[in-house]
PDB file of C-alpha atoms in Angstrom:
ATOM      1  CA  MET A   1       0.350 -15.110 -24.088  1.00  0.00           C
ATOM      2  CA  ALA A   2      -0.752 -14.198 -27.529  1.00  0.00           C
ATOM      3  CA  ASP A   3      -2.132 -16.975 -29.260  1.00  0.00           C
ATOM      4  CA  VAL A   4       0.397 -18.070 -32.076  1.00  0.00           C
ATOM      5  CA  ALA A   5      -2.067 -18.126 -34.826  1.00  0.00           C
ATOM      6  CA  ALA A   6      -3.133 -14.365 -34.508  1.00  0.00           C
ATOM      7  CA  LYS A   7       0.591 -13.016 -35.201  1.00  0.00           C
ATOM      8  CA  GLU A   8      -0.054 -11.018 -38.546  1.00  0.00           C
ATOM      9  CA  ARG A   9       3.566  -9.268 -38.375  1.00  0.00           C
ATOM     10  CA  LYS A  10       5.155  -7.807 -40.998  1.00  0.00           C
ATOM     11  CA  ILE A  11       9.082  -9.346 -40.741  1.00  0.00           C
ATOM     12  CA  LEU A  12      11.533  -7.408 -43.193  1.00  0.00           C
ATOM     13  CA  VAL A  13      14.786  -9.097 -43.938  1.00  0.00           C
ATOM     14  CA  ALA A  14      17.509  -7.228 -45.711  1.00  0.00           C
ATOM     15  CA  VAL A  15      19.965  -8.783 -47.473  1.00  0.00           C
ATOM     16  CA  ASP A  16      22.961  -8.380 -49.619  1.00  0.00           C
ATOM     17  CA  GLU A  17      24.580 -10.829 -51.874  1.00  0.00           C
ATOM     18  CA  GLY A  18      26.764 -12.310 -49.336  1.00  0.00           C
ATOM     19  CA  GLU A  19      26.066 -15.466 -47.489  1.00  0.00           C
ATOM     20  CA  GLU A  20      25.522 -13.892 -44.211  1.00  0.00           C
ATOM     21  CA  SER A  21      22.629 -12.325 -45.184  1.00  0.00           C
ATOM     22  CA  MET A  22      21.175 -16.053 -46.430  1.00  0.00           C
ATOM     23  CA  HIS A  23      22.261 -17.190 -42.989  1.00  0.00           C
ATOM     24  CA  ALA A  24      20.440 -14.253 -41.431  1.00  0.00           C
ATOM     25  CA  LEU A  25      17.349 -15.160 -43.652  1.00  0.00           C
ATOM     26  CA  SER A  26      17.113 -19.114 -42.470  1.00  0.00           C
ATOM     27  CA  TRP A  27      17.765 -18.347 -38.795  1.00  0.00           C
ATOM     28  CA  CYS A  28      14.716 -15.782 -39.105  1.00  0.00           C
ATOM     29  CA  LEU A  29      12.868 -18.821 -41.170  1.00  0.00           C
ATOM     30  CA  ARG A  30      13.677 -21.057 -38.203  1.00  0.00           C
ATOM     31  CA  ASN A  31      13.414 -18.847 -35.224  1.00  0.00           C
ATOM     32  CA  VAL A  32      11.041 -15.828 -35.508  1.00  0.00           C
ATOM     33  CA  ILE A  33       8.505 -17.058 -38.386  1.00  0.00           C
ATOM     34  CA  SER A  34       5.337 -19.031 -37.169  1.00  0.00           C
ATOM     35  CA  GLU A  35       4.453 -21.143 -39.774  1.00  0.00           C
ATOM     36  CA  ASN A  36       0.938 -20.985 -38.825  1.00  0.00           C
ATOM     37  CA  SER A  37       0.557 -17.437 -38.203  1.00  0.00           C
ATOM     38  CA  LYS A  38      -0.448 -14.672 -40.951  1.00  0.00           C
ATOM     39  CA  ASP A  39       3.362 -13.140 -41.024  1.00  0.00           C
ATOM     40  CA  THR A  40       4.410 -11.493 -44.236  1.00  0.00           C
ATOM     41  CA  LEU A  41       7.938 -11.609 -45.033  1.00  0.00           C
ATOM     42  CA  VAL A  42       9.316  -8.947 -46.731  1.00  0.00           C
ATOM     43  CA  VAL A  43      13.263  -9.601 -48.215  1.00  0.00           C
ATOM     44  CA  LEU A  44      14.543  -6.487 -49.329  1.00  0.00           C
ATOM     45  CA  TYR A  45      17.842  -6.199 -51.554  1.00  0.00           C
ATOM     46  CA  VAL A  46      19.226  -2.821 -52.095  1.00  0.00           C
ATOM     47  CA  LYS A  47      21.537  -2.521 -55.091  1.00  0.00           C
ATOM     48  CA  PRO A  48      24.180  -0.128 -53.814  1.00  0.00           C
ATOM     49  CA  PRO A  49      24.850   3.200 -56.249  1.00  0.00           C
ATOM     50  CA  ARG A  50      26.646   2.512 -59.285  1.00  0.00           C
ATOM     51  CA  ALA A  51      30.541   3.695 -59.360  1.00  0.00           C
ATOM     52  CA  VAL A  52      30.861   5.791 -62.555  1.00  0.00           C
ATOM     53  CA  PHE A  53      34.245   7.038 -61.628  1.00  0.00           C
ATOM     54  CA  SER A  54      37.175   5.187 -60.983  1.00  0.00           C
ATOM     55  CA  ALA A  55      39.138   6.611 -58.315  1.00  0.00           C
ATOM     56  CA  LEU A  56      42.396   4.351 -59.275  1.00  0.00           C
ATOM     57  CA  ASP A  57      43.271   6.227 -62.227  1.00  0.00           C
ATOM     58  CA  GLY A  58      40.943   9.148 -62.667  1.00  0.00           C
ATOM     59  CA  TYR A  59      39.065   8.714 -65.634  1.00  0.00           C
ATOM     60  CA  TRP A  60      35.606   8.274 -66.195  1.00  0.00           C
ATOM     61  CA  PHE A  61      33.793   4.693 -67.130  1.00  0.00           C
ATOM     62  CA  SER A  62      32.907   4.575 -70.680  1.00  0.00           C
ATOM     63  CA  ALA A  63      29.327   4.222 -71.595  1.00  0.00           C
ATOM     64  CA  ASP A  64      29.742   0.452 -72.562  1.00  0.00           C
ATOM     65  CA  VAL A  65      31.592  -0.131 -68.997  1.00  0.00           C
ATOM     66  CA  ILE A  66      28.580   1.575 -67.364  1.00  0.00           C
ATOM     67  CA  ALA A  67      26.549  -0.718 -69.245  1.00  0.00           C
ATOM     68  CA  ALA A  68      28.501  -3.775 -68.302  1.00  0.00           C
ATOM     69  CA  MET A  69      28.192  -2.727 -64.839  1.00  0.00           C
ATOM     70  CA  ASP A  70      24.682  -2.104 -64.727  1.00  0.00           C
ATOM     71  CA  LYS A  71      24.007  -5.713 -65.994  1.00  0.00           C
ATOM     72  CA  HIS A  72      26.387  -7.218 -63.516  1.00  0.00           C
ATOM     73  CA  SER A  73      24.473  -5.359 -61.135  1.00  0.00           C
ATOM     74  CA  ASN A  74      21.147  -6.716 -62.467  1.00  0.00           C
ATOM     75  CA  ASP A  75      22.694 -10.030 -62.475  1.00  0.00           C
ATOM     76  CA  VAL A  76      23.601 -10.169 -58.698  1.00  0.00           C
ATOM     77  CA  ALA A  77      20.119  -8.615 -58.007  1.00  0.00           C
ATOM     78  CA  GLU A  78      18.461 -11.587 -59.498  1.00  0.00           C
ATOM     79  CA  CYS A  79      20.615 -14.099 -58.532  1.00  0.00           C
ATOM     80  CA  VAL A  80      19.940 -12.961 -54.483  1.00  0.00           C
ATOM     81  CA  VAL A  81      16.040 -12.744 -55.390  1.00  0.00           C
ATOM     82  CA  GLU A  82      16.471 -16.765 -56.925  1.00  0.00           C
ATOM     83  CA  LYS A  83      18.339 -17.671 -53.532  1.00  0.00           C
ATOM     84  CA  VAL A  84      15.629 -16.205 -51.473  1.00  0.00           C
ATOM     85  CA  LYS A  85      12.918 -17.521 -53.366  1.00  0.00           C
ATOM     86  CA  LYS A  86      14.237 -20.929 -53.137  1.00  0.00           C
ATOM     87  CA  MET A  87      14.984 -20.676 -49.356  1.00  0.00           C
ATOM     88  CA  CYS A  88      11.229 -19.815 -49.026  1.00  0.00           C
ATOM     89  CA  LYS A  89       9.762 -22.403 -51.065  1.00  0.00           C
ATOM     90  CA  ASP A  90       8.271 -24.518 -48.238  1.00  0.00           C
ATOM     91  CA  LEU A  91       6.619 -21.493 -46.491  1.00  0.00           C
ATOM     92  CA  HIS A  92       2.961 -22.152 -47.142  1.00  0.00           C
ATOM     93  CA  ASP A  93       0.849 -20.042 -44.916  1.00  0.00           C
ATOM     94  CA  VAL A  94       3.565 -17.126 -44.848  1.00  0.00           C
ATOM     95  CA  LYS A  95       3.383 -14.529 -47.537  1.00  0.00           C
ATOM     96  CA  VAL A  96       6.788 -13.709 -49.139  1.00  0.00           C
ATOM     97  CA  GLU A  97       7.632 -10.617 -50.737  1.00  0.00           C
ATOM     98  CA  THR A  98      10.997 -10.047 -52.595  1.00  0.00           C
ATOM     99  CA  ARG A  99      11.622  -6.206 -53.142  1.00  0.00           C
ATOM    100  CA  ILE A 100      14.897  -4.796 -54.903  1.00  0.00           C
ATOM    101  CA  GLU A 101      15.556  -1.184 -54.456  1.00  0.00           C
ATOM    102  CA  HIS A 102      18.452   0.864 -55.521  1.00  0.00           C
ATOM    103  CA  GLY A 103      20.817   3.666 -53.298  1.00  0.00           C
ATOM    104  CA  ASP A 104      22.591   4.120 -50.145  1.00  0.00           C
ATOM    105  CA  PRO A 105      21.666   0.742 -48.548  1.00  0.00           C
ATOM    106  CA  ARG A 106      21.668   2.284 -45.053  1.00  0.00           C
ATOM    107  CA  ASP A 107      19.418   5.001 -45.925  1.00  0.00           C
ATOM    108  CA  VAL A 108      17.293   2.550 -48.254  1.00  0.00           C
ATOM    109  CA  ILE A 109      16.874   0.081 -45.352  1.00  0.00           C
ATOM    110  CA  CYS A 110      15.621   2.560 -42.751  1.00  0.00           C
ATOM    111  CA  GLN A 111      13.487   4.524 -45.150  1.00  0.00           C
ATOM    112  CA  MET A 112      12.061   1.049 -46.314  1.00  0.00           C
ATOM    113  CA  THR A 113      11.617  -0.046 -42.640  1.00  0.00           C
ATOM    114  CA  GLU A 114       9.794   2.793 -41.765  1.00  0.00           C
ATOM    115  CA  LYS A 115       7.382   2.884 -44.922  1.00  0.00           C
ATOM    116  CA  LEU A 116       6.459  -0.708 -44.975  1.00  0.00           C
ATOM    117  CA  GLY A 117       5.616  -0.164 -41.147  1.00  0.00           C
ATOM    118  CA  ALA A 118       7.951  -3.505 -40.471  1.00  0.00           C
ATOM    119  CA  ASP A 119       7.291  -5.131 -36.767  1.00  0.00           C
ATOM    120  CA  VAL A 120      11.057  -6.133 -36.972  1.00  0.00           C
ATOM    121  CA  LEU A 121      14.223  -5.629 -39.046  1.00  0.00           C
ATOM    122  CA  VAL A 122      16.292  -8.695 -39.707  1.00  0.00           C
ATOM    123  CA  MET A 123      20.083  -8.344 -41.200  1.00  0.00           C
ATOM    124  CA  GLY A 124      23.481  -9.914 -40.994  1.00  0.00           C
ATOM    125  CA  SER A 125      26.228  -7.715 -39.432  1.00  0.00           C
ATOM    126  CA  HIS A 126      28.661  -7.706 -42.134  1.00  0.00           C
ATOM    127  CA  GLY A 127      28.200  -6.896 -45.995  1.00  0.00           C
ATOM    128  CA  TYR A 128      29.929  -4.365 -47.434  1.00  0.00           C
ATOM    129  CA  GLY A 129      33.511  -5.331 -46.588  1.00  0.00           C
ATOM    130  CA  LEU A 130      36.579  -4.500 -44.278  1.00  0.00           C
ATOM    131  CA  ILE A 131      37.411  -1.413 -45.873  1.00  0.00           C
ATOM    132  CA  LYS A 132      34.227   0.062 -46.511  1.00  0.00           C
ATOM    133  CA  ARG A 133      32.872  -0.971 -43.443  1.00  0.00           C
ATOM    134  CA  ALA A 134      35.807   0.837 -41.622  1.00  0.00           C
ATOM    135  CA  LEU A 135      35.393   4.173 -43.875  1.00  0.00           C
ATOM    136  CA  LEU A 136      31.445   4.285 -43.855  1.00  0.00           C
ATOM    137  CA  GLY A 137      30.480   2.395 -40.839  1.00  0.00           C
ATOM    138  CA  SER A 138      28.491  -0.698 -40.590  1.00  0.00           C
ATOM    139  CA  VAL A 139      25.193  -0.996 -42.315  1.00  0.00           C
ATOM    140  CA  SER A 140      23.785  -2.690 -39.392  1.00  0.00           C
ATOM    141  CA  ASN A 141      25.045  -0.370 -36.544  1.00  0.00           C
ATOM    142  CA  HIS A 142      23.321   2.684 -38.736  1.00  0.00           C
ATOM    143  CA  CYS A 143      20.194   0.971 -39.036  1.00  0.00           C
ATOM    144  CA  ALA A 144      19.974  -0.911 -35.596  1.00  0.00           C
ATOM    145  CA  GLN A 145      20.607   2.970 -34.504  1.00  0.00           C
ATOM    146  CA  ASN A 146      18.262   4.752 -36.643  1.00  0.00           C
ATOM    147  CA  VAL A 147      14.950   2.552 -37.218  1.00  0.00           C
ATOM    148  CA  LYS A 148      12.386   2.675 -34.630  1.00  0.00           C
ATOM    149  CA  CYS A 149      11.240  -1.406 -34.787  1.00  0.00           C
ATOM    150  CA  PRO A 150      13.028  -4.169 -32.924  1.00  0.00           C
ATOM    151  CA  VAL A 151      16.243  -5.279 -34.977  1.00  0.00           C
ATOM    152  CA  LEU A 152      17.721  -8.650 -35.185  1.00  0.00           C
ATOM    153  CA  ILE A 153      21.341  -8.858 -36.251  1.00  0.00           C
ATOM    154  CA  VAL A 154      22.235 -12.456 -37.126  1.00  0.00           C
ATOM    155  CA  LYS A 155      25.921 -12.943 -37.416  1.00  0.00           C
ATOM    156  CA  GLU A 156      27.573 -15.919 -39.443  1.00  0.00           C
ATOM    157  CA  PRO A 157      29.129 -18.147 -37.012  1.00  0.00           C
ATOM    158  CA  LYS A 158      32.587 -18.247 -39.227  1.00  0.00           C
ATOM    159  CA  SER A 159      33.257 -14.753 -39.427  1.00  0.00           C
ATOM    160  CA  THR A 160      32.721 -14.048 -35.466  1.00  0.00           C
ATOM    161  CA  SER A 161      36.362 -13.462 -35.166  1.00  0.00           C
ATOM    162  CA  THR A 162      36.213 -10.049 -36.917  1.00  0.00           C
ATOM    163  CA  LYS A 163      34.512  -7.262 -34.803  1.00  0.00           C
ATOM    164  CA  ASN A 164      31.209  -5.683 -36.329  1.00  0.00           C
TER     165      ASN A 164
ATOM    166  CA  MET B   1      10.689 -25.585 -41.908  1.00  0.00           C
ATOM    167  CA  ALA B   2      11.338 -26.908 -38.074  1.00  0.00           C
ATOM    168  CA  ASP B   3       8.591 -28.255 -36.120  1.00  0.00           C
ATOM    169  CA  VAL B   4       7.664 -25.550 -33.627  1.00  0.00           C
ATOM    170  CA  ALA B   5       7.489 -28.171 -30.950  1.00  0.00           C
ATOM    171  CA  ALA B   6      11.175 -29.377 -31.462  1.00  0.00           C
ATOM    172  CA  LYS B   7      12.595 -25.898 -30.797  1.00  0.00           C
ATOM    173  CA  GLU B   8      15.032 -25.829 -27.399  1.00  0.00           C
ATOM    174  CA  ARG B   9      16.737 -22.489 -27.272  1.00  0.00           C
ATOM    175  CA  LYS B  10      18.297 -20.730 -24.695  1.00  0.00           C
ATOM    176  CA  ILE B  11      16.908 -17.367 -25.160  1.00  0.00           C
ATOM    177  CA  LEU B  12      18.560 -14.697 -23.023  1.00  0.00           C
ATOM    178  CA  VAL B  13      17.320 -11.275 -22.010  1.00  0.00           C
ATOM    179  CA  ALA B  14      19.602  -8.708 -20.400  1.00  0.00           C
ATOM    180  CA  VAL B  15      17.606  -6.543 -18.454  1.00  0.00           C
ATOM    181  CA  ASP B  16      18.250  -3.320 -16.359  1.00  0.00           C
ATOM    182  CA  GLU B  17      16.178  -1.131 -13.876  1.00  0.00           C
ATOM    183  CA  GLY B  18      14.409   0.542 -16.907  1.00  0.00           C
ATOM    184  CA  GLU B  19      11.189   0.365 -18.284  1.00  0.00           C
ATOM    185  CA  GLU B  20      12.785  -0.195 -21.888  1.00  0.00           C
ATOM    186  CA  SER B  21      14.348  -3.357 -20.732  1.00  0.00           C
ATOM    187  CA  MET B  22      10.712  -4.404 -19.705  1.00  0.00           C
ATOM    188  CA  HIS B  23       9.353  -3.431 -22.742  1.00  0.00           C
ATOM    189  CA  ALA B  24      12.015  -5.892 -24.740  1.00  0.00           C
ATOM    190  CA  LEU B  25      10.956  -8.799 -22.319  1.00  0.00           C
ATOM    191  CA  SER B  26       7.500  -8.191 -23.082  1.00  0.00           C
ATOM    192  CA  TRP B  27       8.243  -7.922 -26.768  1.00  0.00           C
ATOM    193  CA  CYS B  28      10.310 -11.201 -26.920  1.00  0.00           C
ATOM    194  CA  LEU B  29       7.722 -13.307 -24.933  1.00  0.00           C
ATOM    195  CA  ARG B  30       5.213 -12.181 -27.742  1.00  0.00           C
ATOM    196  CA  ASN B  31       7.554 -12.787 -30.668  1.00  0.00           C
ATOM    197  CA  VAL B  32      10.041 -14.897 -30.053  1.00  0.00           C
ATOM    198  CA  ILE B  33       9.271 -17.429 -27.268  1.00  0.00           C
ATOM    199  CA  SER B  34       7.196 -20.188 -28.739  1.00  0.00           C
ATOM    200  CA  GLU B  35       4.515 -21.218 -26.035  1.00  0.00           C
ATOM    201  CA  ASN B  36       4.923 -25.011 -27.088  1.00  0.00           C
ATOM    202  CA  SER B  37       8.327 -25.383 -27.304  1.00  0.00           C
ATOM    203  CA  LYS B  38      10.966 -26.355 -24.772  1.00  0.00           C
ATOM    204  CA  ASP B  39      12.768 -22.849 -24.794  1.00  0.00           C
ATOM    205  CA  THR B  40      14.477 -21.460 -21.893  1.00  0.00           C
ATOM    206  CA  LEU B  41      14.192 -18.170 -21.045  1.00  0.00           C
ATOM    207  CA  VAL B  42      17.009 -16.569 -18.804  1.00  0.00           C
ATOM    208  CA  VAL B  43      16.872 -13.126 -17.532  1.00  0.00           C
ATOM    209  CA  LEU B  44      19.983 -11.818 -16.612  1.00  0.00           C
ATOM    210  CA  TYR B  45      20.351  -8.390 -14.365  1.00  0.00           C
ATOM    211  CA  VAL B  46      23.778  -7.002 -14.355  1.00  0.00           C
ATOM    212  CA  LYS B  47      24.523  -4.788 -10.864  1.00  0.00           C
ATOM    213  CA  PRO B  48      26.579  -2.108 -11.973  1.00  0.00           C
ATOM    214  CA  PRO B  49      30.278  -1.753 -10.159  1.00  0.00           C
ATOM    215  CA  ARG B  50      29.759   0.247  -7.176  1.00  0.00           C
ATOM    216  CA  ALA B  51      30.883   3.838  -6.987  1.00  0.00           C
ATOM    217  CA  VAL B  52      32.956   4.640  -3.881  1.00  0.00           C
ATOM    218  CA  PHE B  53      34.412   7.633  -4.608  1.00  0.00           C
ATOM    219  CA  SER B  54      32.326  10.645  -5.316  1.00  0.00           C
ATOM    220  CA  ALA B  55      33.586  12.377  -7.948  1.00  0.00           C
ATOM    221  CA  LEU B  56      31.947  15.852  -7.401  1.00  0.00           C
ATOM    222  CA  ASP B  57      33.850  16.446  -4.147  1.00  0.00           C
ATOM    223  CA  GLY B  58      36.484  14.333  -4.456  1.00  0.00           C
ATOM    224  CA  TYR B  59      35.762  12.343  -0.697  1.00  0.00           C
ATOM    225  CA  TRP B  60      35.595   8.790  -0.517  1.00  0.00           C
ATOM    226  CA  PHE B  61      32.384   7.640   0.937  1.00  0.00           C
ATOM    227  CA  SER B  62      32.129   6.652   4.221  1.00  0.00           C
ATOM    228  CA  ALA B  63      31.233   2.879   5.416  1.00  0.00           C
ATOM    229  CA  ASP B  64      27.474   4.182   6.055  1.00  0.00           C
ATOM    230  CA  VAL B  65      26.930   5.864   2.680  1.00  0.00           C
ATOM    231  CA  ILE B  66      28.497   2.591   0.978  1.00  0.00           C
ATOM    232  CA  ALA B  67      26.278   0.038   2.893  1.00  0.00           C
ATOM    233  CA  ALA B  68      23.613   2.240   1.886  1.00  0.00           C
ATOM    234  CA  MET B  69      24.191   2.502  -1.633  1.00  0.00           C
ATOM    235  CA  ASP B  70      24.745  -1.571  -1.160  1.00  0.00           C
ATOM    236  CA  LYS B  71      21.085  -2.045  -0.095  1.00  0.00           C
ATOM    237  CA  HIS B  72      19.784   0.388  -2.747  1.00  0.00           C
ATOM    238  CA  SER B  73      21.507  -1.652  -5.114  1.00  0.00           C
ATOM    239  CA  ASN B  74      20.336  -4.759  -3.692  1.00  0.00           C
ATOM    240  CA  ASP B  75      16.935  -3.396  -3.697  1.00  0.00           C
ATOM    241  CA  VAL B  76      17.117  -2.365  -6.948  1.00  0.00           C
ATOM    242  CA  ALA B  77      17.654  -5.753  -8.344  1.00  0.00           C
ATOM    243  CA  GLU B  78      15.158  -7.406  -6.047  1.00  0.00           C
ATOM    244  CA  CYS B  79      12.733  -4.889  -8.184  1.00  0.00           C
ATOM    245  CA  VAL B  80      13.801  -5.807 -11.332  1.00  0.00           C
ATOM    246  CA  VAL B  81      13.594  -9.713 -10.402  1.00  0.00           C
ATOM    247  CA  GLU B  82      10.123  -9.128  -9.423  1.00  0.00           C
ATOM    248  CA  LYS B  83       8.891  -7.550 -12.257  1.00  0.00           C
ATOM    249  CA  VAL B  84      10.511 -10.115 -14.482  1.00  0.00           C
ATOM    250  CA  LYS B  85       8.744 -12.870 -12.305  1.00  0.00           C
ATOM    251  CA  LYS B  86       5.359 -11.322 -12.712  1.00  0.00           C
ATOM    252  CA  MET B  87       5.749 -10.685 -16.125  1.00  0.00           C
ATOM    253  CA  CYS B  88       6.260 -14.624 -16.942  1.00  0.00           C
ATOM    254  CA  LYS B  89       3.770 -15.929 -14.767  1.00  0.00           C
ATOM    255  CA  ASP B  90       1.750 -17.116 -17.404  1.00  0.00           C
ATOM    256  CA  LEU B  91       4.583 -19.310 -19.303  1.00  0.00           C
ATOM    257  CA  HIS B  92       3.796 -22.735 -18.443  1.00  0.00           C
ATOM    258  CA  ASP B  93       5.980 -24.780 -20.776  1.00  0.00           C
ATOM    259  CA  VAL B  94       8.770 -22.188 -20.747  1.00  0.00           C
ATOM    260  CA  LYS B  95      11.632 -22.721 -18.282  1.00  0.00           C
ATOM    261  CA  VAL B  96      12.529 -18.882 -16.844  1.00  0.00           C
ATOM    262  CA  GLU B  97      15.666 -18.361 -15.108  1.00  0.00           C
ATOM    263  CA  THR B  98      16.605 -15.067 -13.551  1.00  0.00           C
ATOM    264  CA  ARG B  99      20.054 -14.286 -12.978  1.00  0.00           C
ATOM    265  CA  ILE B 100      21.646 -11.571 -11.121  1.00  0.00           C
ATOM    266  CA  GLU B 101      25.597 -10.683 -11.454  1.00  0.00           C
ATOM    267  CA  HIS B 102      27.664  -7.979 -10.773  1.00  0.00           C
ATOM    268  CA  GLY B 103      30.158  -6.017 -12.655  1.00  0.00           C
ATOM    269  CA  ASP B 104      30.549  -4.086 -16.366  1.00  0.00           C
ATOM    270  CA  PRO B 105      27.419  -4.899 -17.862  1.00  0.00           C
ATOM    271  CA  ARG B 106      28.826  -4.745 -21.212  1.00  0.00           C
ATOM    272  CA  ASP B 107      31.376  -7.348 -20.208  1.00  0.00           C
ATOM    273  CA  VAL B 108      29.376  -9.554 -17.920  1.00  0.00           C
ATOM    274  CA  ILE B 109      26.413  -9.747 -21.046  1.00  0.00           C
ATOM    275  CA  CYS B 110      29.206 -10.993 -23.515  1.00  0.00           C
ATOM    276  CA  GLN B 111      30.321 -13.271 -21.304  1.00  0.00           C
ATOM    277  CA  MET B 112      27.391 -14.484 -19.831  1.00  0.00           C
ATOM    278  CA  THR B 113      26.056 -15.052 -23.325  1.00  0.00           C
ATOM    279  CA  GLU B 114      29.105 -17.525 -24.275  1.00  0.00           C
ATOM    280  CA  LYS B 115      29.153 -19.186 -20.873  1.00  0.00           C
ATOM    281  CA  LEU B 116      25.132 -19.959 -21.221  1.00  0.00           C
ATOM    282  CA  GLY B 117      25.755 -20.821 -25.141  1.00  0.00           C
ATOM    283  CA  ALA B 118      22.823 -18.507 -25.449  1.00  0.00           C
ATOM    284  CA  ASP B 119      20.837 -19.167 -28.913  1.00  0.00           C
ATOM    285  CA  VAL B 120      19.762 -15.370 -29.112  1.00  0.00           C
ATOM    286  CA  LEU B 121      20.742 -11.997 -26.981  1.00  0.00           C
ATOM    287  CA  VAL B 122      17.724  -9.905 -26.288  1.00  0.00           C
ATOM    288  CA  MET B 123      18.125  -6.280 -24.903  1.00  0.00           C
ATOM    289  CA  GLY B 124      17.036  -2.821 -25.084  1.00  0.00           C
ATOM    290  CA  SER B 125      18.715  -0.095 -26.376  1.00  0.00           C
ATOM    291  CA  HIS B 126      19.078   2.578 -23.848  1.00  0.00           C
ATOM    292  CA  GLY B 127      19.881   1.468 -20.078  1.00  0.00           C
ATOM    293  CA  TYR B 128      22.881   4.073 -19.089  1.00  0.00           C
ATOM    294  CA  GLY B 129      21.610   7.470 -19.082  1.00  0.00           C
ATOM    295  CA  LEU B 130      22.869  10.213 -21.910  1.00  0.00           C
ATOM    296  CA  ILE B 131      25.831  11.412 -20.213  1.00  0.00           C
ATOM    297  CA  LYS B 132      27.004   7.738 -19.381  1.00  0.00           C
ATOM    298  CA  ARG B 133      26.031   6.457 -23.107  1.00  0.00           C
ATOM    299  CA  ALA B 134      27.900   9.516 -24.409  1.00  0.00           C
ATOM    300  CA  LEU B 135      31.183   8.645 -22.375  1.00  0.00           C
ATOM    301  CA  LEU B 136      31.178   4.733 -22.297  1.00  0.00           C
ATOM    302  CA  GLY B 137      29.166   3.549 -25.517  1.00  0.00           C
ATOM    303  CA  SER B 138      26.289   1.857 -25.597  1.00  0.00           C
ATOM    304  CA  VAL B 139      25.780  -1.675 -23.479  1.00  0.00           C
ATOM    305  CA  SER B 140      23.671  -2.813 -26.832  1.00  0.00           C
ATOM    306  CA  ASN B 141      26.094  -1.632 -29.445  1.00  0.00           C
ATOM    307  CA  HIS B 142      28.924  -3.322 -27.334  1.00  0.00           C
ATOM    308  CA  CYS B 143      27.088  -6.516 -26.959  1.00  0.00           C
ATOM    309  CA  ALA B 144      26.146  -6.497 -30.683  1.00  0.00           C
ATOM    310  CA  GLN B 145      29.575  -6.479 -31.820  1.00  0.00           C
ATOM    311  CA  ASN B 146      30.932  -8.858 -29.401  1.00  0.00           C
ATOM    312  CA  VAL B 147      28.636 -11.765 -28.791  1.00  0.00           C
ATOM    313  CA  LYS B 148      28.749 -14.480 -31.362  1.00  0.00           C
ATOM    314  CA  CYS B 149      24.782 -15.564 -31.532  1.00  0.00           C
ATOM    315  CA  PRO B 150      21.988 -13.231 -33.001  1.00  0.00           C
ATOM    316  CA  VAL B 151      21.048 -10.159 -30.833  1.00  0.00           C
ATOM    317  CA  LEU B 152      18.032  -8.636 -30.903  1.00  0.00           C
ATOM    318  CA  ILE B 153      17.786  -4.783 -30.039  1.00  0.00           C
ATOM    319  CA  VAL B 154      14.138  -3.737 -28.876  1.00  0.00           C
ATOM    320  CA  LYS B 155      13.357  -0.164 -28.534  1.00  0.00           C
ATOM    321  CA  GLU B 156      10.985   1.179 -26.546  1.00  0.00           C
ATOM    322  CA  PRO B 157       8.582   3.284 -28.934  1.00  0.00           C
ATOM    323  CA  LYS B 158       8.806   6.742 -27.255  1.00  0.00           C
ATOM    324  CA  SER B 159      12.454   6.971 -26.812  1.00  0.00           C
ATOM    325  CA  THR B 160      13.185   6.609 -30.317  1.00  0.00           C
ATOM    326  CA  SER B 161      14.037  10.003 -31.315  1.00  0.00           C
ATOM    327  CA  THR B 162      17.225   9.976 -29.651  1.00  0.00           C
ATOM    328  CA  LYS B 163      19.769   8.001 -31.429  1.00  0.00           C
ATOM    329  CA  ASN B 164      21.000   5.091 -29.499  1.00  0.00           C
TER     330      ASN B 164
END
């Protein structure tokens, strides 16, 4: 069996703003990352596309509203990065990178997994709400089907009564 | 971060007779199992239900044919167990169990995962042929949706051009 110290894996964890992502990252740190290894942990947050049109009343958002939404989106991204950094602060030998990308998470996660040559992709199983999941399909299911590397799907214990 | 030596996880790997399962087991041994831990590795092989009726010509199989099919099924199970034992022979500190169960793999894998209190379920993404997968749904997708613990889906590199 391979010497633990020889491992040089790139572990990609895709997170969103939900708590389940942080649980998935935490599980990964406890069960996948080897402290004495040369693993690289890349934590990826994908900012979803900005909605510019309100489906509810049929009006285009004004420039002010769009600017406010963009600021909110950036604030959320920064908040996620802060949570990740806090969770990873005790990792000494493992290199940690955080990346913020923009687009449809299903596509961006798959693309980044290939681009970075990830050895494993880790993600939670929920992330975009019940309705979106029903309409669009689960992000984790899409990624599990489309990436080539192993995929680890970590669920938050309390949410397991709902099917993915 | 938790001391590696303190880990006492139960890692369940569901295998079938295909090579992708062995690849998934091998990946698990290299990337999940900690040599210095007290992990327990449980390798589960589920014998699918016996077909007793030939859909092609509408005849029930004779007792002789059924006996031959049962013997073949047992031979396949033994062959899988041998492959697993060979792969795990160099694990010294890790306890390895092999289990053979019978039934619909989707259900049995989920049930055994809960019954054994597995900390993680590991499986390949294919296993029952293209047609069965189209008709019945993927075993790994079903299990990924229905078990509560983290699920690691490991694909065999050459088969990634086909969607799961």
